[in-house]
Coordinates of C-alpha atoms in Angstrom, one line a residue:
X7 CA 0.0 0.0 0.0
X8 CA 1.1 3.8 -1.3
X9 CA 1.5 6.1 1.7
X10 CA -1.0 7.9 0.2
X11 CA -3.0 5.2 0.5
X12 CA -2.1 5.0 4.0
X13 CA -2.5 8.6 4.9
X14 CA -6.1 8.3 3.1
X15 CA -7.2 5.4 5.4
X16 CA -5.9 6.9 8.4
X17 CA -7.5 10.2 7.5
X18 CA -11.1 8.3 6.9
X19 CA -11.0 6.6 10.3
X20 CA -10.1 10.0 12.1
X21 CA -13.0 11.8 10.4
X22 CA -14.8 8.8 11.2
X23 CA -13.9 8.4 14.9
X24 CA -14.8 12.5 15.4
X25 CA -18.3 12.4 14.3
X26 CA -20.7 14.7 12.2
X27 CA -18.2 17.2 13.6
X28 CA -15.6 16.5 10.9
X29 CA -18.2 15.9 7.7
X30 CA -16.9 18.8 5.9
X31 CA -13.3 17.1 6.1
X32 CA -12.5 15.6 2.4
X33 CA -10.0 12.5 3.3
X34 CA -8.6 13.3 0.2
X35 CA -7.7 16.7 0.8
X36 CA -6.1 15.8 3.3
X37 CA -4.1 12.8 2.2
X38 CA -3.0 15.7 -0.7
X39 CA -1.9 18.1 2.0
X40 CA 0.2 15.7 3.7
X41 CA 1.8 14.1 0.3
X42 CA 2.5 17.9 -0.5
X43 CA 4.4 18.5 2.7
X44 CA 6.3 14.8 3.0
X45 CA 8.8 16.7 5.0
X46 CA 7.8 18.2 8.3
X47 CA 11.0 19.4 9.6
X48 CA 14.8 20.2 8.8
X49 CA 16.0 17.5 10.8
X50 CA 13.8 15.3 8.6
X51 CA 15.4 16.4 6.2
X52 CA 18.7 16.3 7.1
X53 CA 18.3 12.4 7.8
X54 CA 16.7 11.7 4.5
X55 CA 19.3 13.2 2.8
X56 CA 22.5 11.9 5.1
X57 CA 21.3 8.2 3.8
X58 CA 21.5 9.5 0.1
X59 CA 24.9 11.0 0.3
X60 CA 25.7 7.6 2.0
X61 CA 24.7 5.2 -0.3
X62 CA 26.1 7.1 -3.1
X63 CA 29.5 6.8 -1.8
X64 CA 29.2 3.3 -1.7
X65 CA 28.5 3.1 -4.7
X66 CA 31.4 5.8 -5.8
X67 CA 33.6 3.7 -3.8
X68 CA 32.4 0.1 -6.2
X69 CA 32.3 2.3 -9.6
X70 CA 34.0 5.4 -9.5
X71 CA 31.7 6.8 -13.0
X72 CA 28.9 6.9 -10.2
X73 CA 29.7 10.4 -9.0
X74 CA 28.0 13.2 -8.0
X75 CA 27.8 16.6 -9.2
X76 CA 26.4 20.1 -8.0
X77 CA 25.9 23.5 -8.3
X78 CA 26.3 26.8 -5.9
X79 CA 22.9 28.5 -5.4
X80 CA 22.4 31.9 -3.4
X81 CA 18.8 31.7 -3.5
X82 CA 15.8 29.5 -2.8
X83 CA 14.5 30.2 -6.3
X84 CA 17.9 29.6 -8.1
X85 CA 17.6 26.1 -6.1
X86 CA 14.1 25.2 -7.2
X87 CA 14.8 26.1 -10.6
X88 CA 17.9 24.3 -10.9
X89 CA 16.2 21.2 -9.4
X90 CA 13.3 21.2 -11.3
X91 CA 15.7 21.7 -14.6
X92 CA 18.2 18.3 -13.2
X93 CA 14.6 16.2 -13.2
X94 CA 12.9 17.6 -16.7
X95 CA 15.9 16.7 -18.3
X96 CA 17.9 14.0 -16.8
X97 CA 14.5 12.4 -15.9
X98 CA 16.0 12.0 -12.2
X99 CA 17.5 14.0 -9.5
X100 CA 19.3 10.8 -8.8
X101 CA 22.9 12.1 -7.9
X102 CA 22.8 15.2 -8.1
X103 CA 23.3 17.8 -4.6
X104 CA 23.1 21.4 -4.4
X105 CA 25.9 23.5 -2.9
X106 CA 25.6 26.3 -0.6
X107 CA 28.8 28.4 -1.2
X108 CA 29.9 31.3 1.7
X109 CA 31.3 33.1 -0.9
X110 CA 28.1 33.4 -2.5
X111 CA 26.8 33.8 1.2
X112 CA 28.9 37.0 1.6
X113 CA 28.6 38.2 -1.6
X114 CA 24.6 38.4 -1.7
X115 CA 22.7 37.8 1.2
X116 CA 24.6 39.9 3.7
X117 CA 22.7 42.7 5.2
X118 CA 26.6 44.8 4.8
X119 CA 26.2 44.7 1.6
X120 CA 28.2 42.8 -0.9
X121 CA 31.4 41.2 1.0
X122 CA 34.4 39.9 0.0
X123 CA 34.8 35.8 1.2
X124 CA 36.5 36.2 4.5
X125 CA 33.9 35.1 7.4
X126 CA 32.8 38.8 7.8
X127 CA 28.8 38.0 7.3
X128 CA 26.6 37.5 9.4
X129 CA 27.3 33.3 10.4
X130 CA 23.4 33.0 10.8
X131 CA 23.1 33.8 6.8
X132 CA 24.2 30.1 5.9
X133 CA 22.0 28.7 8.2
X134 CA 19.0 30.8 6.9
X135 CA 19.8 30.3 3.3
X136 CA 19.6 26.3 3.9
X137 CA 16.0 26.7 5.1
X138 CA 15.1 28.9 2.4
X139 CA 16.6 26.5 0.2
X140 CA 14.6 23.9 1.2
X141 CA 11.6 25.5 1.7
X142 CA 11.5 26.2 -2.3
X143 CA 12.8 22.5 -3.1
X144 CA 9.4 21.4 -1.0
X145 CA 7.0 24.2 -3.2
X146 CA 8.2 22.7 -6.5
X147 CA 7.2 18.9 -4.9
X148 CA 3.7 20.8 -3.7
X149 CA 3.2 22.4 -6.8
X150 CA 3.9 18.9 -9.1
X151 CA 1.8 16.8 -6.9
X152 CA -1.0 19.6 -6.9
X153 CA -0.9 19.1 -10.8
X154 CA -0.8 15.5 -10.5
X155 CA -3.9 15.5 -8.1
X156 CA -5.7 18.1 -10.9
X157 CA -5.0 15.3 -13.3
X158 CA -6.3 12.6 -11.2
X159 CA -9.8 14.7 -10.6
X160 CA -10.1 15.1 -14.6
X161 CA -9.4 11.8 -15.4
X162 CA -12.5 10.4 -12.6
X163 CA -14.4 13.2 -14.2
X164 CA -14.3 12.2 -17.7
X165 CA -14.6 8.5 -16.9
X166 CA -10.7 7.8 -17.5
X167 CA -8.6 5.6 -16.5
X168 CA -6.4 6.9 -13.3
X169 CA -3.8 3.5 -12.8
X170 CA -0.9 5.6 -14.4
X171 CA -1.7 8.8 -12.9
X172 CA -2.1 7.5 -9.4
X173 CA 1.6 5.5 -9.8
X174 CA 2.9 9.1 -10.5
X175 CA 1.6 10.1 -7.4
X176 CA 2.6 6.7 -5.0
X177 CA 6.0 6.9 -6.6
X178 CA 6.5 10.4 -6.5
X179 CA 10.5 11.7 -6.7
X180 CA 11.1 14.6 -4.1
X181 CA 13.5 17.7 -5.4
X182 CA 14.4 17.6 -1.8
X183 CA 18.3 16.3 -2.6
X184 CA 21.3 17.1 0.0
X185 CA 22.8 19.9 0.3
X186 CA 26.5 20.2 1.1
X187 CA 26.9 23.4 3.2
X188 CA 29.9 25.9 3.8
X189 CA 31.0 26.6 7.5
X190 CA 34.0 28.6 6.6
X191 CA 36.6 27.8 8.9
X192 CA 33.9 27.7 11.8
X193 CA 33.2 31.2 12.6
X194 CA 35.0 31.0 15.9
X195 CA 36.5 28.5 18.6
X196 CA 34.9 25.1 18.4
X197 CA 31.8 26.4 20.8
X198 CA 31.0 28.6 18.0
X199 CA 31.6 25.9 15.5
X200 CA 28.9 23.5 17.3
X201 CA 27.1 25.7 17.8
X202 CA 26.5 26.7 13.9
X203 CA 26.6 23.5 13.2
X204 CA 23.7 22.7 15.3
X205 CA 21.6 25.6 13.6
X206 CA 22.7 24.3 9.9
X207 CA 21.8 20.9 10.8
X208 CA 18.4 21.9 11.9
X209 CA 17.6 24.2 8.7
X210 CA 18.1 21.0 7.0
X211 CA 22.1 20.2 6.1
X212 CA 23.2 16.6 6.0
X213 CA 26.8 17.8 5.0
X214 CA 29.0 20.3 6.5
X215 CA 32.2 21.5 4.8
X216 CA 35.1 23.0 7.2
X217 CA 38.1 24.0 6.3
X218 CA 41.6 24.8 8.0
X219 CA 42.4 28.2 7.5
X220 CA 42.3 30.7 11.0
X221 CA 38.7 31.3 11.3
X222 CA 39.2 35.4 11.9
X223 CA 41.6 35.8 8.9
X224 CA 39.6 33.6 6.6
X225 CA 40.7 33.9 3.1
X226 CA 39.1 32.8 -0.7
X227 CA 40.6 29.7 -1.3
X228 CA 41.7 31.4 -4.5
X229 CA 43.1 34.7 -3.0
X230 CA 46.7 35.0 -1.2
X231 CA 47.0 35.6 2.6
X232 CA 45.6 32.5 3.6
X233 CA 47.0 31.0 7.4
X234 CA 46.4 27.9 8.8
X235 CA 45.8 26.4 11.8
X236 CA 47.5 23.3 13.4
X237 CA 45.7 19.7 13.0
X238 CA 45.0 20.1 16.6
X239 CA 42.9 22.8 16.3
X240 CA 40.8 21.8 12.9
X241 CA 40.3 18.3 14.6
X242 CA 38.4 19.8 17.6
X243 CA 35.9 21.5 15.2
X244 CA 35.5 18.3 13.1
X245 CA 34.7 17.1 16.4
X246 CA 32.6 20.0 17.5
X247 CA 30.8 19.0 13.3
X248 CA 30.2 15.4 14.5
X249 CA 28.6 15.8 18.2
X250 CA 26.4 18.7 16.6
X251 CA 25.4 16.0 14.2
X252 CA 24.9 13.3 16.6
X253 CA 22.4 14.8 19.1
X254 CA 20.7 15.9 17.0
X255 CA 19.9 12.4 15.5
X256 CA 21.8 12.5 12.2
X257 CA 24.1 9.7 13.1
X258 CA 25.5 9.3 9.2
X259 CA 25.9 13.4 9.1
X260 CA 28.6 13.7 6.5
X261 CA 31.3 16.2 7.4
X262 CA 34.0 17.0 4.5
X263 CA 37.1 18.6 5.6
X264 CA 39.0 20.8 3.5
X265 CA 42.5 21.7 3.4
X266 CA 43.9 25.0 2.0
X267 CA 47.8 24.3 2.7
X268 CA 48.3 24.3 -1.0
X269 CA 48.4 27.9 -1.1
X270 CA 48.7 29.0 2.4
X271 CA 52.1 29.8 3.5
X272 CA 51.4 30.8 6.8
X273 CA 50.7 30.0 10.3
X274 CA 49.3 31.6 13.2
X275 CA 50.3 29.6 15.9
X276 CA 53.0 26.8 16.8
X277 CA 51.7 24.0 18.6
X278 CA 53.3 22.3 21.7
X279 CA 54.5 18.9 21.1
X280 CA 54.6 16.9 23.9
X281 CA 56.0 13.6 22.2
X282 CA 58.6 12.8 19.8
X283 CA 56.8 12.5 15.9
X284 CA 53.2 13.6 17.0
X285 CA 50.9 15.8 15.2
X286 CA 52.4 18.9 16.8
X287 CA 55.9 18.2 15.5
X288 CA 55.5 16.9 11.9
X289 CA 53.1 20.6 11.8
X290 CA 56.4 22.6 13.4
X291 CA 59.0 20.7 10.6
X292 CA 57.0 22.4 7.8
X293 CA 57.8 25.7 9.2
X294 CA 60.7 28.1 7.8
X295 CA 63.9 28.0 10.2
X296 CA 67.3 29.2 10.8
X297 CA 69.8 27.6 13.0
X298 CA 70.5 28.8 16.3
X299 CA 74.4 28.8 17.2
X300 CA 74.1 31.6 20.5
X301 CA 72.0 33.4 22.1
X302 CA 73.3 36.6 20.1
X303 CA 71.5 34.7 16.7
X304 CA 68.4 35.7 19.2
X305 CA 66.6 39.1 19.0
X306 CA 64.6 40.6 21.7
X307 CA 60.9 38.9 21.6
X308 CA 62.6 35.7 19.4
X309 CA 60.8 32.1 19.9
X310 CA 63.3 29.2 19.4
X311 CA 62.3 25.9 19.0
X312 CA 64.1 22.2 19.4
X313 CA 63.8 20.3 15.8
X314 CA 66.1 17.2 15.2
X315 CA 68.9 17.9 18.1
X316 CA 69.2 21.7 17.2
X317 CA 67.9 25.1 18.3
X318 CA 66.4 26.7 15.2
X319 CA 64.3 29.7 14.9
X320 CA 61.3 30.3 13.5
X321 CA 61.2 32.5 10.4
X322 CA 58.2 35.3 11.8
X323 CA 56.8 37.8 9.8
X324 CA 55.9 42.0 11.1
X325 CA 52.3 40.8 11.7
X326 CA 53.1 37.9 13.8
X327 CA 52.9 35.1 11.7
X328 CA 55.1 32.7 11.0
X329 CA 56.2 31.2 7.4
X330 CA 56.1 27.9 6.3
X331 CA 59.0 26.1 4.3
X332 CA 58.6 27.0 0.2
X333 CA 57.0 23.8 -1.5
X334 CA 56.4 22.1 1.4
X335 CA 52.1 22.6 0.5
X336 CA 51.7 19.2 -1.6
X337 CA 53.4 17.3 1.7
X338 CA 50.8 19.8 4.4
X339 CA 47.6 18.9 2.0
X340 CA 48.8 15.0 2.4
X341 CA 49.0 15.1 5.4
X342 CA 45.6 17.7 6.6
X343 CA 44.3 15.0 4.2
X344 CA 45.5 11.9 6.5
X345 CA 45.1 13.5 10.1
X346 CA 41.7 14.8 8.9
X347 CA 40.2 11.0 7.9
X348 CA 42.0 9.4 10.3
X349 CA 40.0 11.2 13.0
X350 CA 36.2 12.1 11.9
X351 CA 36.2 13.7 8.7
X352 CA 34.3 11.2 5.5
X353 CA 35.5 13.6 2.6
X354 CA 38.0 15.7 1.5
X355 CA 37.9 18.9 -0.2
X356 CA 41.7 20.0 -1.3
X357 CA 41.5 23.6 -2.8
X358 CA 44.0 23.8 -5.8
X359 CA 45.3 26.5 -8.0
X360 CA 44.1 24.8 -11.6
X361 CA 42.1 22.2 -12.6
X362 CA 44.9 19.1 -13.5
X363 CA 44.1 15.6 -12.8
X364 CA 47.5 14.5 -13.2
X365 CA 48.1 17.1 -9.7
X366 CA 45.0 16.4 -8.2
X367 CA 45.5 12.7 -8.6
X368 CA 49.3 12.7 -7.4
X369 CA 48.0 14.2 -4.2
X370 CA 44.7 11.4 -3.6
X371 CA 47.5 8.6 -4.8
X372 CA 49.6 9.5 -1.4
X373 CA 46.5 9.8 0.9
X374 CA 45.6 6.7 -0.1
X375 CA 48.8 4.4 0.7
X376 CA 47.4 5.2 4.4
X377 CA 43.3 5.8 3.9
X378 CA 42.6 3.3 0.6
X379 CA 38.7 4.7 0.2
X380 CA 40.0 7.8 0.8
X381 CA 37.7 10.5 -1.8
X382 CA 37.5 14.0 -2.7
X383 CA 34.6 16.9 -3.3
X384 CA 36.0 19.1 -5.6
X385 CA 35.5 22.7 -6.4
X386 CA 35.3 23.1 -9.9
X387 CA 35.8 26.8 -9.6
X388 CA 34.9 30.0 -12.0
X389 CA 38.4 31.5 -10.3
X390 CA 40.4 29.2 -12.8
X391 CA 40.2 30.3 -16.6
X392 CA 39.3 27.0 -17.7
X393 CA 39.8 27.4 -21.3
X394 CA 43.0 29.2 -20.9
X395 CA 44.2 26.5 -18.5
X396 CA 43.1 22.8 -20.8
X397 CA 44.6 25.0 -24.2
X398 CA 48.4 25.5 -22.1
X399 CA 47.6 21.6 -20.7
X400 CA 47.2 20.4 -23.9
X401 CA 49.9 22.8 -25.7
X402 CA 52.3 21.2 -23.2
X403 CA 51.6 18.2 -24.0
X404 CA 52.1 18.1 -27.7
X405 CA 55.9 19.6 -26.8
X406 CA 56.3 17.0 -25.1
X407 CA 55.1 14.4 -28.2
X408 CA 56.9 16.7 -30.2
X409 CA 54.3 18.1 -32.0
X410 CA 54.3 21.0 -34.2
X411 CA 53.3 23.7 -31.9
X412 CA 55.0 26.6 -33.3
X413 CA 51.4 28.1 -34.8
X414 CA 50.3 28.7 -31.5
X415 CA 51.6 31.1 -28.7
X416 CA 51.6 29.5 -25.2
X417 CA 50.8 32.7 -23.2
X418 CA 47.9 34.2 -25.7
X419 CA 46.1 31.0 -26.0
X420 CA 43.1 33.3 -24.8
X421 CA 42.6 34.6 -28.2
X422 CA 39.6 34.5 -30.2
X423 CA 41.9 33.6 -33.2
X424 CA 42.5 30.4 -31.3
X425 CA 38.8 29.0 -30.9
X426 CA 38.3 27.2 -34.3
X427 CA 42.2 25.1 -33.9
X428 CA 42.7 21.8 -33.2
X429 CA 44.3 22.8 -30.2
X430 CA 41.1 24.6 -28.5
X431 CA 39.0 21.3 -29.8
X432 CA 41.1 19.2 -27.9
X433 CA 41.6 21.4 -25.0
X434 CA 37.4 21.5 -25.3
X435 CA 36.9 18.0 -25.1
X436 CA 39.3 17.7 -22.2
X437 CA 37.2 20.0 -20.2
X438 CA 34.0 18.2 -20.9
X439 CA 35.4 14.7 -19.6
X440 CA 36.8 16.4 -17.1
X441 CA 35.0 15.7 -14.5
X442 CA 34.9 11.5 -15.2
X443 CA 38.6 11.5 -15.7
X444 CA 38.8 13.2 -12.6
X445 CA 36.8 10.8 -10.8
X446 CA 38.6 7.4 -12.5
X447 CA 41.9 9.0 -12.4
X448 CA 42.1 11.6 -9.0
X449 CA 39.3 9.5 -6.5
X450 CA 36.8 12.6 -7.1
X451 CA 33.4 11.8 -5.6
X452 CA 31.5 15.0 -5.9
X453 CA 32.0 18.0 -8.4
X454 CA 30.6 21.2 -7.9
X455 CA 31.2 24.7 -9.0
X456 CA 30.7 26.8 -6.5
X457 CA 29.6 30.3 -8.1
X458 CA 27.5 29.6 -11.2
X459 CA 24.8 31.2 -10.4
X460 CA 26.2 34.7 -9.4
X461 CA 27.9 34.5 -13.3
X462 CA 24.5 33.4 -15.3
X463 CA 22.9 35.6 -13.2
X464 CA 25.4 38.8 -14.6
X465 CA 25.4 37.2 -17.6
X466 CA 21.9 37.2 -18.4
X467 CA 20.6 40.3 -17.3
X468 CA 23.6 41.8 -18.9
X469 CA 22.1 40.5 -22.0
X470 CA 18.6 41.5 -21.4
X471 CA 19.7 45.0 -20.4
X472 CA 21.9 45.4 -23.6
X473 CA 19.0 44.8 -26.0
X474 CA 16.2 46.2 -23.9
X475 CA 17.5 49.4 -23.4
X476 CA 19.0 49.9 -26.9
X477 CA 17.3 49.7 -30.1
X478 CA 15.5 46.2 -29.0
X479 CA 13.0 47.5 -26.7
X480 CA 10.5 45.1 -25.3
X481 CA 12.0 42.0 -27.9
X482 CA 14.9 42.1 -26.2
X483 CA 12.9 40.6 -23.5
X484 CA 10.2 38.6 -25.5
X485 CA 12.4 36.7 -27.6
X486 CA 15.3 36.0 -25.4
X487 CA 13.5 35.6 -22.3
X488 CA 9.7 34.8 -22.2
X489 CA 10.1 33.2 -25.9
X490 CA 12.5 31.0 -25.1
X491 CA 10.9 30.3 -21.6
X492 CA 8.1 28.5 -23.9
X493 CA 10.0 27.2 -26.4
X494 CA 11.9 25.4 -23.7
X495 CA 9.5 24.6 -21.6
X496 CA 10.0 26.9 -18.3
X497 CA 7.2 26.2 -16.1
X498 CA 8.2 29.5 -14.4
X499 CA 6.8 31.3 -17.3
X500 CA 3.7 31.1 -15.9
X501 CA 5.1 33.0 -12.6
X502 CA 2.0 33.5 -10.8
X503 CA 1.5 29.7 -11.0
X504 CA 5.2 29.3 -10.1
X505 CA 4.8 31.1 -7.0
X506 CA 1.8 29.4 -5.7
X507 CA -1.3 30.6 -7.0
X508 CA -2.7 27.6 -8.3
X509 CA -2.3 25.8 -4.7
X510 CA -3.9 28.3 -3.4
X511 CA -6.8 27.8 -5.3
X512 CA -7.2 24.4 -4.5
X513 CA -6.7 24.4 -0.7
X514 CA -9.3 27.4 -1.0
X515 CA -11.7 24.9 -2.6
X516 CA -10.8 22.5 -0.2
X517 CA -11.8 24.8 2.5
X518 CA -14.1 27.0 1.0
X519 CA -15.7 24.1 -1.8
X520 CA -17.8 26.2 -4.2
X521 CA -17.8 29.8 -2.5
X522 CA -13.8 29.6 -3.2
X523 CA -12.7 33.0 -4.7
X524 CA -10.1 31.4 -7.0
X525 CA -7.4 33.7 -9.2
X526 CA -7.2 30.8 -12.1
X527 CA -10.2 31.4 -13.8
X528 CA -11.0 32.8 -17.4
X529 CA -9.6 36.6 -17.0
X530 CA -6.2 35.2 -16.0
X531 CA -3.6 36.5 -17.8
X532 CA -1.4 33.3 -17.5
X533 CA -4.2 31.2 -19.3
X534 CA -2.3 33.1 -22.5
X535 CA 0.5 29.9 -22.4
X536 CA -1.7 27.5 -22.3
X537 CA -1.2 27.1 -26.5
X538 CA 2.4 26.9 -26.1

């Protein structure tokens, strides 16, 4: 039996149970209601989700073509759309997450206005952006079913058949998918942490990204200035990530930690080691040092450290901070990578400077000598220049199977001139497999990118604006935007609908029945698509 069957019965016994009380309660109805609002709470959500993310990497970890893919939203509306886009034309949302991105976060829905990526919004933002998130994701289920149930009634009505239509309904697919959420670097000391956590978990998150930079000097992954924090101090908010998650319920919470030592050169703080080889220590060897002879190689206010039998001293900088050895950040990201698994964290994010598999994968071959399921979320970020980055990859490569590259100049691949050339073909197909070489090749499990949205959104109302206020006029707007809405197939073309009018009606018919004031009748204006 459907559990809309079941939520029918149970409904039909209640009404039957109150009495004449509850005649003017429609079973139905209410069966509808509650199939239209499947999840009652974030934390419902959150679990629901957590499994998803679970059993897909199990299934990463058997086939590594079965990976996952998302993309940033900053809006509930950018979400829905994007979701109800994955399942009219994949046919499934099957493996496929959103991502909420802080940059975006800081960017757009501070109340400072827009703010660079560096933990200065408002922490409850993230938090609030998750619930709105969902709360669209849930609308677009309501507003399907609601069509569904329309269906159903027309089809009784006219005599029909309803078998097909009702097995749309029992096995309904929810645009409710997980959400992997960015915590920064945790707002604050592990309190903090947990206690964001707690409130992200609640709006609905089944994944929590973290990563290891100072939480109060927070920089872009793709910016300079970045500092990091020793393993001691990241592990306690991974810890702070997984008790959040346990009480409240979500025992399979996924927490992915990131590492930004690739292009972080400094460190706050030096840790105390209190044993020979422990975390402490192999943190303190990366550091930049000079040797110690006397106490007159000491300045006033100098720290010296013991390292390997000798009195060395940390390299520090005006500001305080100390620098780490140069090209020591492929041997840090190993080994954030191993501390982080080997205590909590499920996933790794490692934030590079291009995307190259070869790299990527050089780095996931070490981690897993000591972690052997060891896998990766990966940003596919609109920081790189993508095409400029496959056409040198690919350049390169011919020198090296020495080709004939000597119609091509390394350093202005960028051109125009350059699109219609083998060379940009290539480079063009390597960006498209990109992502499954990168899972076969580099142990990716999820790809996302995390500011789409913010570009298509610039992007196309840079358009619109172009042609609407130039010679265009109003067809800048009706052919590239409304006509292309219906030749497409946009159900938010018919906005009012979109945003809820139609469910309206019918919840005002199932209260009201035939005194219902309802906005879809004939002087609608949105009754205009209907030949589309």
């Amino acid at each position: 039996m459907s559990q809309y069957q079941t939520d029918l019965n149970a409904v039909s016994q209640l009404c039957q149970k109150n009495g004449s009380g509850w005649n003017a309660i429609n079973p139905e109805y209410a069966a509808r209601m509650k199939a239209q609002n499947r999840f009652q709470t974030g934390l419902d959500i959150a679990k629901y989700t957590a499994a998803i993310m679970r059993k897909d990497m199990e299934e990463y970890d058997a086939d590594s073509s079965q990976y996952t893919q998302s993309l940033g939203c900053w809006h509930g509306f950018i979400g829905q759309q994007k979701m109800l886009a994955v399942k009219k034309h994949q046919g499934t949302t099957n493996k496929k997450y959103l991502y909420l991105s802080g940059w975006m976060v800081a960017a757009l829905r501070s109340e400072f206005g827009p703010l660079p990526d560096q933990s200065m919004h408002e922490k409850t933002t993230v938090s609030s952006l998750i619930e709105e998130l969902y709360t669209f994701l849930r609308q677009a289920d309501a507003k399907e079913l609601g069509e569904l149930f329309n269906e159903l009634d027309a089809a009784r009505a006219a005599g029909n058949s309803t078998s097909e239509i009702q097995a749309k309904i029992d096995n309904y697919e929810t645009h409710v998918v997980p959400i992997i959420a960015d915590i920064d670097a945790g707002f604050g000391n592990e309190e903090a942490t947990y206690l964001l956590a707690k409130q992200m978990i609640e709006a609905g998150a089944c994944c929590i990204q973290i990563e290891n930079q100072v939480s109060d000097a927070k920089q872009c992954g793709h910016q300079d200035g970045k500092v990091t924090v020793p393993h001691e101090d990241f592990l306690a908010k991974i810890n702070a990530v997984r008790y959040a998650f346990l009480e409240l319920g979500v025992d399979d919470g996924v927490i992915v930690a990131r590492t930004d030592s690739l292009g972080a050169g400094l460190t706050q703080k030096i840790p105390v080691s209190t044993s020979e080889g422990d975390l402490a220590s192999k943190y303190n060897a990366f550091l930049d040092t000079t040797e110690v002879k006397s106490v007159e190689d000491l300045q006033e206010g100098d720290l010296a450290l013991r390292q390997n039998g000798k009195l060395v001293k940390p390299i520090r900088l005006p500001n305080g901070l100390f620098k780490f050895k140069d090209n020591t950040g492929v041997d840090r990201v190993v080994l954030d990578c191993i501390t982080s698994l080997q205590n909590g964290a499920d996933l790794l994010w490692i934030e590079t400077e291009k995307p190259h598999v070869g790299q990527i994968g050089a780095m996931v071959d070490e981690i897993r000598k000591v972690v052997p399921n060891a896998k990766l979320v990966y940003n596919n970020s609109p920081s790189f220049n993508w095409t400029l980055n496959f056409r040198q990859q690919v350049f390169d490569a011919w020198v090296e199977e020495g080709k004939d590259v000597s119609e091509y100049n390394r350093d202005d691949l960028m051109q125009v001139k350059y699109d219609d050339t083998e060379l940009a073909q290539v480079a063009d197909e390597k960006v498209r497999t990109f992502q499954a070489d990168a899972a076969r090749e580099a142990g990716i499990f999820h790809h996302l990118i995390t500011l789409p949205t913010y570009h298509t959104a610039a992007l196309s109302t840079d358009n619109l604006a172009k042609g609407y206020f130039g010679d265009e006029g109003m067809l800048a707007y009706v052919k590239g935007v409304q006509r292309q809405e219906l030749r497409q197939g946009l159900a938010c073309v018919k906005h009012q609908a979109m945003a809820g009018s139609n469910m309206g009606d019918d919840h005002k018919e199932y209260f009201s029945g035939d005194q219902a004031l309802k906005a879809a009748g004939e002087d609608n204006t949105m009754n205009q698509f209907d030949v589309a």
